Coordinates of N, CA and C in Angstrom, one line a residue:
X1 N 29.9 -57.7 -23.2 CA 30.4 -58.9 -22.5 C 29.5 -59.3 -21.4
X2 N 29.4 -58.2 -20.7 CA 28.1 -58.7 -19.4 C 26.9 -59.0 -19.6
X3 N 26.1 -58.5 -21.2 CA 25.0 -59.2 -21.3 C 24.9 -60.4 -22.4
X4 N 26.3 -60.7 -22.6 CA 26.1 -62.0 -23.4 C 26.4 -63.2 -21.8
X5 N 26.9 -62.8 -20.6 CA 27.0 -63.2 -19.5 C 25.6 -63.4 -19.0
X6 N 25.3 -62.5 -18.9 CA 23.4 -62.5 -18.1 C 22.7 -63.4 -19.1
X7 N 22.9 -63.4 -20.4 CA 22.4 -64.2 -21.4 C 22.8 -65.9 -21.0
X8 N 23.9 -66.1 -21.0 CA 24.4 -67.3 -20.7 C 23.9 -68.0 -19.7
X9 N 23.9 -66.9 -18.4 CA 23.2 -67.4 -17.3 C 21.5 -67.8 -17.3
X10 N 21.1 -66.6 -18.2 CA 19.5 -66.9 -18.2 C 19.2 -68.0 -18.8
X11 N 20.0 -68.5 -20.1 CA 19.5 -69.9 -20.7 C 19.9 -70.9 -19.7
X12 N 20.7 -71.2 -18.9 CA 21.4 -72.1 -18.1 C 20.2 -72.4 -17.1
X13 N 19.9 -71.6 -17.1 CA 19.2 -71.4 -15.5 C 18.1 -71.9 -16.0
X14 N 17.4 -71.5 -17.4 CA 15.9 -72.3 -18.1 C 16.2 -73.6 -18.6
X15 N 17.4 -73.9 -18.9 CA 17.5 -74.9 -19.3 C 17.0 -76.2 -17.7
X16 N 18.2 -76.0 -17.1 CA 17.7 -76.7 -15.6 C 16.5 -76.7 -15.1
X17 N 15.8 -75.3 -15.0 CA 14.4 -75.8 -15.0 C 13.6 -76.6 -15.6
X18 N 13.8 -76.4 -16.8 CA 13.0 -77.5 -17.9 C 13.7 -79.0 -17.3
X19 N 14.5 -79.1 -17.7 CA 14.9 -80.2 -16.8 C 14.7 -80.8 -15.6
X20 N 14.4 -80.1 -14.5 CA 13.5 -80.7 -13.4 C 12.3 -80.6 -13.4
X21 N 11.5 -79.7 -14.3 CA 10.2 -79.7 -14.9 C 10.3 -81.2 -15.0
X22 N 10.6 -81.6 -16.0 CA 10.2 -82.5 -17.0 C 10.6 -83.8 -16.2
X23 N 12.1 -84.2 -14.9 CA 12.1 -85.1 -13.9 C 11.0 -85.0 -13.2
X24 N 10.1 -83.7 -12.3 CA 9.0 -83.9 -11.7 C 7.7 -84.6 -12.3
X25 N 7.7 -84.3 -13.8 CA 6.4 -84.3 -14.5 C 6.2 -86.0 -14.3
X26 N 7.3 -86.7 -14.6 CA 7.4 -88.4 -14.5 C 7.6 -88.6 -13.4
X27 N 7.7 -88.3 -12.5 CA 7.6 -89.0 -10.8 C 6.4 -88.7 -10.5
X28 N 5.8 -87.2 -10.8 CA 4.5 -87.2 -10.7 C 3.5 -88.1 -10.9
X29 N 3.5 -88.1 -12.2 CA 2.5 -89.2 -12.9 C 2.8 -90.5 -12.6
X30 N 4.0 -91.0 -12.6 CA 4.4 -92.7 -11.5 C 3.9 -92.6 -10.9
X31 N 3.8 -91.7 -9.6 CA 3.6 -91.8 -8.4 C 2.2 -91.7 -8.3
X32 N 2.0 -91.4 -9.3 CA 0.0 -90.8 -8.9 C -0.7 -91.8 -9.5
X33 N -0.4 -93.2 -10.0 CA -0.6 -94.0 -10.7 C -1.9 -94.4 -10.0
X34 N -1.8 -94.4 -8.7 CA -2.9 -95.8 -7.9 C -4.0 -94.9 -7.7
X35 N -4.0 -93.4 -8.3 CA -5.0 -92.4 -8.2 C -5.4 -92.1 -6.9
X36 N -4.7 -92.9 -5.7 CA -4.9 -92.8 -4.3 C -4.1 -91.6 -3.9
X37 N -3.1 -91.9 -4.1 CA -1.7 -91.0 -4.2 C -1.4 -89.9 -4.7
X38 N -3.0 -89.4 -5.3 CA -2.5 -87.8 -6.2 C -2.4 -86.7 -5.1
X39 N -2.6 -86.5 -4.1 CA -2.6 -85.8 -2.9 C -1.5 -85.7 -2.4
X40 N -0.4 -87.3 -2.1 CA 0.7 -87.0 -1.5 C 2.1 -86.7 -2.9
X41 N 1.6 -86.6 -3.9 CA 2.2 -86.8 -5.0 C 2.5 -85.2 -5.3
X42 N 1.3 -84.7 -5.3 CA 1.2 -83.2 -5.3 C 2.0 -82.6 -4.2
X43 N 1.9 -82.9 -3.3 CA 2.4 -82.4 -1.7 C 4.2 -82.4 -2.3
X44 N 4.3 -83.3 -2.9 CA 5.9 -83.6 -3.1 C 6.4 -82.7 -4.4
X45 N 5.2 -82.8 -5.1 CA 5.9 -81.7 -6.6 C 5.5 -80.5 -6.0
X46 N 5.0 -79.7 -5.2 CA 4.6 -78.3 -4.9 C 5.9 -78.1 -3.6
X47 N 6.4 -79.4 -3.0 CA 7.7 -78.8 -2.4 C 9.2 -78.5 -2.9
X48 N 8.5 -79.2 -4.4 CA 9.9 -78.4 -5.1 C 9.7 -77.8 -6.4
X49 N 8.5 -77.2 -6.7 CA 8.2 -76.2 -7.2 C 8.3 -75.3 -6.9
X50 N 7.6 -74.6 -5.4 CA 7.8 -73.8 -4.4 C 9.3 -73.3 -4.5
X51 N 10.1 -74.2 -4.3 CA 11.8 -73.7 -4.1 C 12.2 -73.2 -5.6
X52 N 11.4 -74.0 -6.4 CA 12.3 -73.5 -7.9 C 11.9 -72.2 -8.1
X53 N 10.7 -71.8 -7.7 CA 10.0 -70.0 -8.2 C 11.1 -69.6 -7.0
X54 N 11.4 -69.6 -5.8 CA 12.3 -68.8 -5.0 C 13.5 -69.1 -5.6
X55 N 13.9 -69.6 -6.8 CA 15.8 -69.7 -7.2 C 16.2 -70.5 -6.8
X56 N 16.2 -71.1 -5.8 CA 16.6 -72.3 -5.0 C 17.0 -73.3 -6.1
X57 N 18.6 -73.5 -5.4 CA 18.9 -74.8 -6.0 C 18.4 -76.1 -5.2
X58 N 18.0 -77.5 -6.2 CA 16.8 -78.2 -5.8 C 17.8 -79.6 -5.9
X59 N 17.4 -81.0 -5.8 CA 17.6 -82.1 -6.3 C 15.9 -82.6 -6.3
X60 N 15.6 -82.6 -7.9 CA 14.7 -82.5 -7.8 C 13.7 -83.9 -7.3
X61 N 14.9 -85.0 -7.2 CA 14.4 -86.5 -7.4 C 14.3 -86.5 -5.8
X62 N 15.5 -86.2 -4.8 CA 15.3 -86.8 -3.7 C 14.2 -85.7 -3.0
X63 N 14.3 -84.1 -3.3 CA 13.4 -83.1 -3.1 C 12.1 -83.5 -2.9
X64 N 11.6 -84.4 -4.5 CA 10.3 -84.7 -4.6 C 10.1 -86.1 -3.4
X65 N 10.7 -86.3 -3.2 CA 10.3 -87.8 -2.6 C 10.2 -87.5 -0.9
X66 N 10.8 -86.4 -0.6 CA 11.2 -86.0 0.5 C 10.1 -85.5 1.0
X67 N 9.3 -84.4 0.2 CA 8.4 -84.1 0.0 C 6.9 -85.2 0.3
X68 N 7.1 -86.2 -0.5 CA 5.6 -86.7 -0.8 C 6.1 -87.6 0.9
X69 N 6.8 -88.2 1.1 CA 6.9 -89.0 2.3 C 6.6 -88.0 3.2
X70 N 7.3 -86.5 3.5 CA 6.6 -86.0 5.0 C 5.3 -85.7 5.0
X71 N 4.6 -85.6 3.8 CA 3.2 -85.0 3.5 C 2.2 -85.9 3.1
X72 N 2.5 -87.3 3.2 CA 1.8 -88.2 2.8 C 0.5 -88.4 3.2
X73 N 0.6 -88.6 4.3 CA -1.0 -88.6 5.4 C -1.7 -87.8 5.0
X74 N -1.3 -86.5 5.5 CA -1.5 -85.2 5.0 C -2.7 -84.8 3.8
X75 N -1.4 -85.4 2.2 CA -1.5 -85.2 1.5 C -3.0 -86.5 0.8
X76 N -3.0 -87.2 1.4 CA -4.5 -88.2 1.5 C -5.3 -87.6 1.8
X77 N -5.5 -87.3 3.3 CA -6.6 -86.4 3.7 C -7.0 -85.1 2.8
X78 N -6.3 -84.6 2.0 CA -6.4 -83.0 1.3 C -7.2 -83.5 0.0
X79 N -6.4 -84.9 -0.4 CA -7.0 -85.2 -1.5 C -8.3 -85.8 -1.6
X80 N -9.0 -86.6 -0.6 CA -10.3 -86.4 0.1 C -10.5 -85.7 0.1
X81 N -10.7 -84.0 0.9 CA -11.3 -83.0 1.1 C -11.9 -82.6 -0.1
X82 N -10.6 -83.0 -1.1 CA -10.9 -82.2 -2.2 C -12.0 -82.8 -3.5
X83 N -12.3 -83.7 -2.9 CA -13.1 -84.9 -4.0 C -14.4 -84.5 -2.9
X84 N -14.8 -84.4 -2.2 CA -15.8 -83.6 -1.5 C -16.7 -82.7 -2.5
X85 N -16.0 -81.8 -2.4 CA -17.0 -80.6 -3.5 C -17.0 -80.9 -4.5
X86 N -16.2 -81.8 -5.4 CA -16.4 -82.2 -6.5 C -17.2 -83.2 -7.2
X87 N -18.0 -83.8 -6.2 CA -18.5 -85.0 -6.0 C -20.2 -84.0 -6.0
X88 N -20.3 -83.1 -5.0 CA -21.3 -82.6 -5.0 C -21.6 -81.5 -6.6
X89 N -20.3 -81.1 -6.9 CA -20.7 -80.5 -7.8 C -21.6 -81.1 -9.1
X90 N -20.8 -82.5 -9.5 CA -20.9 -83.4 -9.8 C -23.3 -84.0 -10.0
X91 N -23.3 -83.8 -8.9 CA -24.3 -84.4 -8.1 C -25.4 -83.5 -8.6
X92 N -25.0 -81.9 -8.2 CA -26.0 -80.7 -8.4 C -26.2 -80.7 -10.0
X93 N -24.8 -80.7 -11.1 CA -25.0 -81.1 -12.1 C -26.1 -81.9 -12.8
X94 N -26.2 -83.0 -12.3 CA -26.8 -84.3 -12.3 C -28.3 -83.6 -12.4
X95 N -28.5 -83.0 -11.4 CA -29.7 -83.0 -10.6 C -30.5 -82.1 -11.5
X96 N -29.7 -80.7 -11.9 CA -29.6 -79.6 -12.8 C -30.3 -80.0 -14.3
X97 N -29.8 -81.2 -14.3 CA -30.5 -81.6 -15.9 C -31.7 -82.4 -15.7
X98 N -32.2 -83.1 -14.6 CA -33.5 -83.3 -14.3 C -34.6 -82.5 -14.5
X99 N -33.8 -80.9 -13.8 CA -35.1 -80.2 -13.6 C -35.5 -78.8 -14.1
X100 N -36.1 -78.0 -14.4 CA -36.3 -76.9 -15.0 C -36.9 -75.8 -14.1
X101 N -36.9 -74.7 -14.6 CA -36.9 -73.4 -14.3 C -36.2 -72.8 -12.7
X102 N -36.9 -72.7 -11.9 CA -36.0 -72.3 -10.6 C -35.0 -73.2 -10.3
X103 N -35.9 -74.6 -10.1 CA -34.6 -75.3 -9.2 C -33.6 -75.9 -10.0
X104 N -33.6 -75.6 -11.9 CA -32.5 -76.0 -12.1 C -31.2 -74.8 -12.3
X105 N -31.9 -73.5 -11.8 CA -30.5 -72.6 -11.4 C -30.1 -72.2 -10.4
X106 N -31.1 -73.3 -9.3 CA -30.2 -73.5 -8.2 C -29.2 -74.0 -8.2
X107 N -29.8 -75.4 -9.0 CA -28.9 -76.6 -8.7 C -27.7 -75.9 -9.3
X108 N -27.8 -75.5 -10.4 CA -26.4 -74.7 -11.1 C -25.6 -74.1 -10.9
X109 N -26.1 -73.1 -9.9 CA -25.5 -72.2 -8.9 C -24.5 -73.0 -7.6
X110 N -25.5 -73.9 -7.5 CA -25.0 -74.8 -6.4 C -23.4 -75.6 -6.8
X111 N -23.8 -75.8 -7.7 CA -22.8 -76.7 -9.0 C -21.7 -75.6 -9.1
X112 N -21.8 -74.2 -9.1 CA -20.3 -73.2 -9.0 C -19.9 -73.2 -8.0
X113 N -20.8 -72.6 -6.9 CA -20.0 -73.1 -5.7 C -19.6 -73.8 -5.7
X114 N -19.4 -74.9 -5.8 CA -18.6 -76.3 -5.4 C -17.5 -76.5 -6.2
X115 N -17.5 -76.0 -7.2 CA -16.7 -76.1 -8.6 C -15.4 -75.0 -7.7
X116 N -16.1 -74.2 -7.5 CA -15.1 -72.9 -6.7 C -14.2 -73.2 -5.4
X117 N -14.8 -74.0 -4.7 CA -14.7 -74.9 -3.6 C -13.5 -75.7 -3.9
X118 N -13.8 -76.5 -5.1 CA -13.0 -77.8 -5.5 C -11.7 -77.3 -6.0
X119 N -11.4 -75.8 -6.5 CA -10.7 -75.1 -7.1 C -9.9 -74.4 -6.3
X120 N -10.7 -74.0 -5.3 CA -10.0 -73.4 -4.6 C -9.1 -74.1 -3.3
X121 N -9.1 -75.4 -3.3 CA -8.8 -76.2 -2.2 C -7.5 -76.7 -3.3
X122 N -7.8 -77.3 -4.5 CA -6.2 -78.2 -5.0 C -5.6 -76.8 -5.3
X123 N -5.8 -75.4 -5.8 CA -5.3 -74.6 -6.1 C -4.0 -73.9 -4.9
X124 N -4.8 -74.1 -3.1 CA -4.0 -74.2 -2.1 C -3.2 -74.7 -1.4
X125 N -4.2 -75.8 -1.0 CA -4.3 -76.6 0.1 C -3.0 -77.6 0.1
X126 N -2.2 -78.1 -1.3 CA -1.2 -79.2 -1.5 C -0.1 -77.7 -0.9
X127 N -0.2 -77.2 -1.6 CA 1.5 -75.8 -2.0 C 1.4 -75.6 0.0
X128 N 0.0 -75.2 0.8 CA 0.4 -74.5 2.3 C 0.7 -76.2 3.2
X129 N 0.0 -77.2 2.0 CA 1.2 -78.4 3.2 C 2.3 -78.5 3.1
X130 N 3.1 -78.1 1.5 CA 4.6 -78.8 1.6 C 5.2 -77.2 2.0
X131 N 4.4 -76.3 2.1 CA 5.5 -75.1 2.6 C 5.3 -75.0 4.6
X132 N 3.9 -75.1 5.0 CA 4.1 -75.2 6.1 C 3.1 -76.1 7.1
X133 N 3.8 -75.7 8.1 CA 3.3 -76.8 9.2 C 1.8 -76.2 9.9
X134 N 1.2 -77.0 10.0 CA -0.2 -76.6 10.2 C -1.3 -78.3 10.2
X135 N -2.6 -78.2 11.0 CA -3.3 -78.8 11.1 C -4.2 -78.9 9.5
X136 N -4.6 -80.4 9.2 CA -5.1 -80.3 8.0 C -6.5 -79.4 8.2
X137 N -7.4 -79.1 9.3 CA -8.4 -78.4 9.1 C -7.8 -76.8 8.8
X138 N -6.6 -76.5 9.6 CA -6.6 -75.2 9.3 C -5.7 -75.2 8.0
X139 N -5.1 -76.0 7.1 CA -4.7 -76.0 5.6 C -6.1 -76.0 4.9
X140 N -6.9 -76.2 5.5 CA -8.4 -76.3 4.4 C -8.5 -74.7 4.6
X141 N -9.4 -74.4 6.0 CA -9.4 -73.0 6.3 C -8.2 -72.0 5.3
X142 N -7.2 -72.2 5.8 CA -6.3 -71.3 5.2 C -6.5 -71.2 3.7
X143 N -6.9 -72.1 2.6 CA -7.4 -72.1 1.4 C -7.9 -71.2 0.9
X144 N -9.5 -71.4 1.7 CA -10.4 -70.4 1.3 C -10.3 -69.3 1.8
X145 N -9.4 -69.0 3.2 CA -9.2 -67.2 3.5 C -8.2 -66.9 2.2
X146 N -7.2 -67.9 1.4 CA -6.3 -66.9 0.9 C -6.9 -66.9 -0.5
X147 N -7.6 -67.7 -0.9 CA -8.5 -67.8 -2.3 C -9.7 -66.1 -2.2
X148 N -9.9 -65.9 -1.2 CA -11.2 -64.5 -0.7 C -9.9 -63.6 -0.5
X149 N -8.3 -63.6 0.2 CA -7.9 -62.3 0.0 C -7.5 -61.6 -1.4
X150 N -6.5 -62.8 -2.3 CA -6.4 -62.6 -3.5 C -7.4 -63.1 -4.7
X151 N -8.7 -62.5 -4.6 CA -9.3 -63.1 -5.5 C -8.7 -63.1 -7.0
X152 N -8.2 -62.6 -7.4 CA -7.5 -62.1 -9.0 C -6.4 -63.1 -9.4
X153 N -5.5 -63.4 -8.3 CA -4.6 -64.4 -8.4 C -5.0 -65.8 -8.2
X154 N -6.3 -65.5 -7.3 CA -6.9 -67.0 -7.3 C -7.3 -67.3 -8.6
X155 N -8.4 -66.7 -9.6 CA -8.1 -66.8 -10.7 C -7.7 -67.1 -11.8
X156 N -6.2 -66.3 -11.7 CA -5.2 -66.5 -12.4 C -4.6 -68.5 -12.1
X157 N -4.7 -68.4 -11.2 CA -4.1 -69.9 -10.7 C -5.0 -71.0 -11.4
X158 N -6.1 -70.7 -11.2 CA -7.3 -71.4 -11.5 C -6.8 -71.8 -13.2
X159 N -6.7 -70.5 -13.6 CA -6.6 -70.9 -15.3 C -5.4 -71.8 -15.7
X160 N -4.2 -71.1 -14.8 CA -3.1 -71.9 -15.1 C -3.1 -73.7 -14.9
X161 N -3.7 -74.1 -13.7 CA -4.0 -75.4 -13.3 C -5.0 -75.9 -14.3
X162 N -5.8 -75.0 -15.0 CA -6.5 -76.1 -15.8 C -6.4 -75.8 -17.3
X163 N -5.1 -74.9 -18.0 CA -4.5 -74.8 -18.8 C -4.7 -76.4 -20.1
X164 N -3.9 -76.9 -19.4 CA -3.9 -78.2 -20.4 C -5.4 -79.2 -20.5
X165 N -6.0 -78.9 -19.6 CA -7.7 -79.3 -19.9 C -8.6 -78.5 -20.5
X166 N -8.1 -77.1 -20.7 CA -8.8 -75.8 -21.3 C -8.2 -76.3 -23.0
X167 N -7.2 -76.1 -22.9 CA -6.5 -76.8 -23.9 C -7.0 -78.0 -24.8
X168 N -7.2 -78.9 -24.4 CA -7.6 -80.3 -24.7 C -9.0 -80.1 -25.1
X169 N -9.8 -79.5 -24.5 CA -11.3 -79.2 -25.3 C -11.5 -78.1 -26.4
X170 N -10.4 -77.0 -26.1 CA -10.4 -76.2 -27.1 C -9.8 -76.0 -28.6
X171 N -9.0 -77.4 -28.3 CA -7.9 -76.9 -29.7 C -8.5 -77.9 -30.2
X172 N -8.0 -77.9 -31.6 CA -8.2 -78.6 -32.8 C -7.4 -79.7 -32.9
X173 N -7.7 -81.3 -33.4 CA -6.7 -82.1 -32.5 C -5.4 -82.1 -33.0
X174 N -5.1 -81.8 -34.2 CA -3.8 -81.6 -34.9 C -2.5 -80.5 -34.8
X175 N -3.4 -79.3 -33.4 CA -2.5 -78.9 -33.0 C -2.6 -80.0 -31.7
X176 N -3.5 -80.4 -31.0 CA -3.1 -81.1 -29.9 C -1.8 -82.0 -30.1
X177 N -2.0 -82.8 -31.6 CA -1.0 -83.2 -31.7 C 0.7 -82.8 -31.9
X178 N 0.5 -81.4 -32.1 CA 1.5 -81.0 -32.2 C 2.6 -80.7 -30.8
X179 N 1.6 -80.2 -29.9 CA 1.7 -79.8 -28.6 C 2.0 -81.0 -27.5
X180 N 1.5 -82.2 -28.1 CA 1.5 -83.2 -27.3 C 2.5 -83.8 -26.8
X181 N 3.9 -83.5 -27.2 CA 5.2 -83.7 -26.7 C 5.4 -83.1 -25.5
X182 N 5.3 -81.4 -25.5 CA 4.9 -80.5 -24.3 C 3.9 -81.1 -23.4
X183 N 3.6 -81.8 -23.8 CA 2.3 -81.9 -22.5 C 2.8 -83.3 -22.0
X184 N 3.4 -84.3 -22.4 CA 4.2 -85.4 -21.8 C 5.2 -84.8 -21.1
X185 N 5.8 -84.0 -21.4 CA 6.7 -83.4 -20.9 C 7.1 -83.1 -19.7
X186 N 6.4 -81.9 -19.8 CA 5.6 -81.1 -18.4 C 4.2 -80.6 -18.0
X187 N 3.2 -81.6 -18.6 CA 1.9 -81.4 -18.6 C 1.5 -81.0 -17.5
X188 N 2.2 -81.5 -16.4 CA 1.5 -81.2 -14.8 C 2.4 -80.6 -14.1
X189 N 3.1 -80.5 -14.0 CA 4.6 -80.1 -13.3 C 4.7 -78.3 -14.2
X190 N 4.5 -78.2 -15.4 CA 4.1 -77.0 -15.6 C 3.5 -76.0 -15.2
X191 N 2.4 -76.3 -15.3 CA 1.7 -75.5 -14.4 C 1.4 -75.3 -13.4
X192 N 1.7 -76.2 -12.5 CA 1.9 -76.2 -10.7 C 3.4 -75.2 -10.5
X193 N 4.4 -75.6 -11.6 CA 5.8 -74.4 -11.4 C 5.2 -72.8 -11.9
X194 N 4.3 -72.7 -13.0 CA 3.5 -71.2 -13.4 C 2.8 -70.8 -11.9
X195 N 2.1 -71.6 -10.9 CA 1.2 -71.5 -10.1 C 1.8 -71.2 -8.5
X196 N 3.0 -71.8 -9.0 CA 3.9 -71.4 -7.2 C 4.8 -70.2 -7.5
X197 N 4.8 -69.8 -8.9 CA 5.7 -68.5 -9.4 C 4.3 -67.4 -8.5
X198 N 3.5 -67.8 -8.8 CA 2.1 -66.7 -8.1 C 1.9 -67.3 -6.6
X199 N 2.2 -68.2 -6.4 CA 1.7 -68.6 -4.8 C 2.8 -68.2 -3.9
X200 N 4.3 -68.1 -4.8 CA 5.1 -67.5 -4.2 C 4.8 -65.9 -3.4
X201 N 4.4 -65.3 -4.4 CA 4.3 -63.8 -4.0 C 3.0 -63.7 -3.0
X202 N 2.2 -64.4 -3.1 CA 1.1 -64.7 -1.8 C 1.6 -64.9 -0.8
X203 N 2.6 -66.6 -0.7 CA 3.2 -66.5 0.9 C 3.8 -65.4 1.1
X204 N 4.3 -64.9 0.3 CA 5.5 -63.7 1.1 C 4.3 -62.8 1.8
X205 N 3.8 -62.4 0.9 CA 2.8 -61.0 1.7 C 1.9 -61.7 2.5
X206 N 1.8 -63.1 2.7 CA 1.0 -63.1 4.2 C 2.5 -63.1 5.1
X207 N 3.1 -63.8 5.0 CA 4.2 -63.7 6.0 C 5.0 -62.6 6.3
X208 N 4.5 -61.7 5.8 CA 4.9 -59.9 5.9 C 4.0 -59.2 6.9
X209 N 2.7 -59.6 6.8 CA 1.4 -59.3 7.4 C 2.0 -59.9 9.1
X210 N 0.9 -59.4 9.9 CA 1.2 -59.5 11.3 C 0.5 -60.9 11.3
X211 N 0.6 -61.5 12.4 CA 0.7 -62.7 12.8 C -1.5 -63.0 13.0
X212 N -1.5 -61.8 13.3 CA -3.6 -62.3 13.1 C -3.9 -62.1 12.1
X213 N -2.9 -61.8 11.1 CA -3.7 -61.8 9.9 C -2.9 -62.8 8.4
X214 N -2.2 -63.1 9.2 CA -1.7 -64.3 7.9 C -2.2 -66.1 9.3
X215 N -2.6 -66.8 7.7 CA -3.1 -67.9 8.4 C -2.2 -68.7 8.4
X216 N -0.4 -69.2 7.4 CA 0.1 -69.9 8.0 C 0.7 -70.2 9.6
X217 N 1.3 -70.7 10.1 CA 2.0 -70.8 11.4 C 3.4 -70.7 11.0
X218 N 4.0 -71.8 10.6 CA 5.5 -72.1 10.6 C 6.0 -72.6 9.3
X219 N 6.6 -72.1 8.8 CA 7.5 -72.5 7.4 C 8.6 -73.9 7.3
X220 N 8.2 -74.7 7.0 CA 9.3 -75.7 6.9 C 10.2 -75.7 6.2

C-alpha cells in the first residue's frame, strides 16, 4: 500500500512538472520573441526552475513573469555580456579560415576560449540573477569563479543546455521528426529545469562555504 502511495505521489509530482515545463517553455519563447528579451526571459524561467529542482510549489505563470519583470534590466545587460564572447568567437572563426599554419591555431584556440566564455556566462550568469541579489559585474565574476570551481558540472551543464542543438545536427531528420513534439514542448524550459537540478547542488555548497569563499551575497 505505501509504495503504490510513493508511486502515486511520484507520477503526480512528474506530471505537474511536465506541466509547468511545458507552461514555461511557451512564455519563454513569447517572451523571447523580439530576441532583445532573451536575457530577461531567461532571468524569469531560471526563477522558477530554480524552485522546481528545490520541490517548491510554483505558479508557474505569475512566478515566471515575476521573475522576468525584477530581472529585466539585469537580464539585458547579461544578455549583452553574453553576445560579447560570442561575437568574438565568431570573429576568431572567421579569421581562422583566412589563415594557415600558426596563426590559424591561434585564431582557433582563441575561438575556444570565447566559446568557453560564452558558455560559461548563459550557463550562470541568468540562474545567480533570479536567485540572488548582486551587482551585474559581480554576476559576471561570479560565473566564471563557479564555472573554474566545478569544472565537471560546468560541463555537464554545458551539454545539457546545448542538448537540443547537439541534437538537431546529430540525428537523422526522421527521428528529429519524431522527437519534435518534445522539443515544442519543452525544448528550452527542459533543459534549463535538467541545469538548475545541477545548479541547485552548486548554490547550496557555496552557500555552505564561509562567506570569502562563496561569491553570492544574498538569496532572494
Amino acid at each position: 500500500m505505501e509504495k503504490t502511495h510513493s508511486l502515486k505521489e511520484f507520477l503526480g509530482t512528474s506530471l505537474r512538472h511536465l506541466w509547468d515545463l511545458m507552461v514555461l517553455n511557451w512564455m519563454w519563447f513569447l517572451c523571447s520573441l523580439p530576441i532583445i528579451t532573451i536575457g530577461p526571459a531567461t532571468c524569469g524561467l531560471y526563477s522558477v526552475t530554480l524552485k522546481l529542482a528545490r520541490e517548491e510549489l510554483v505558479n508557474p505563470a505569475k512566478d515566471f513573469f515575476l521573475g522576468l519583470k525584477r530581472n529585466f534590466k539585469a537580464g539585458l545587460v547579461l544578455e549583452l555580456a553574453a553576445v560579447v564572447p560570442l561575437v568574438v568567437a565568431l570573429g576568431d572563426l572567421w579569421f581562422a579560415v583566412q589563415q594557415t599554419g600558426a596563426l590559424k591555431s591561434l585564431y582557433l584556440a582563441l575561438a575556444v576560449l570565447a566559446v568557453m566564455l560564452f558558455l560559461s556566462l548563459i550557463s550562470y550568469s541568468f540562474a545567480l540573477q533570479a536567485m540572488f541579489d548582486n551587482t551585474i559585474k559581480q554576476q559576471i565574476l561570479n560565473s566564471f569563479k563557479l564555472a573554474l570551481v566545478a569544472p565537471g558540472r560546468t560541463i555537464l551543464i554545458w551539454v545539457i543546455l546545448l542538448l537540443p542543438v547537439i541534437a538537431a545536427l546529430t540525428m537523422a531528420p526522421a527521428v528529429l521528426q519524431v522527437i519534435g513534439f518534445l522539443y515544442l514542448v519543452m525544448g528550452f524550459s527542459g533543459p534549463v529545469y535538467g541545469a538548475s537540478c545541477i545548479l541547485r547542488n552548486i548554490f547550496d555548497r557555496v552557500n555552505g562555504a564561509s562567506r570569502e569563499d562563496v561569491p553570492p551575497t544574498a538569496e532572494k
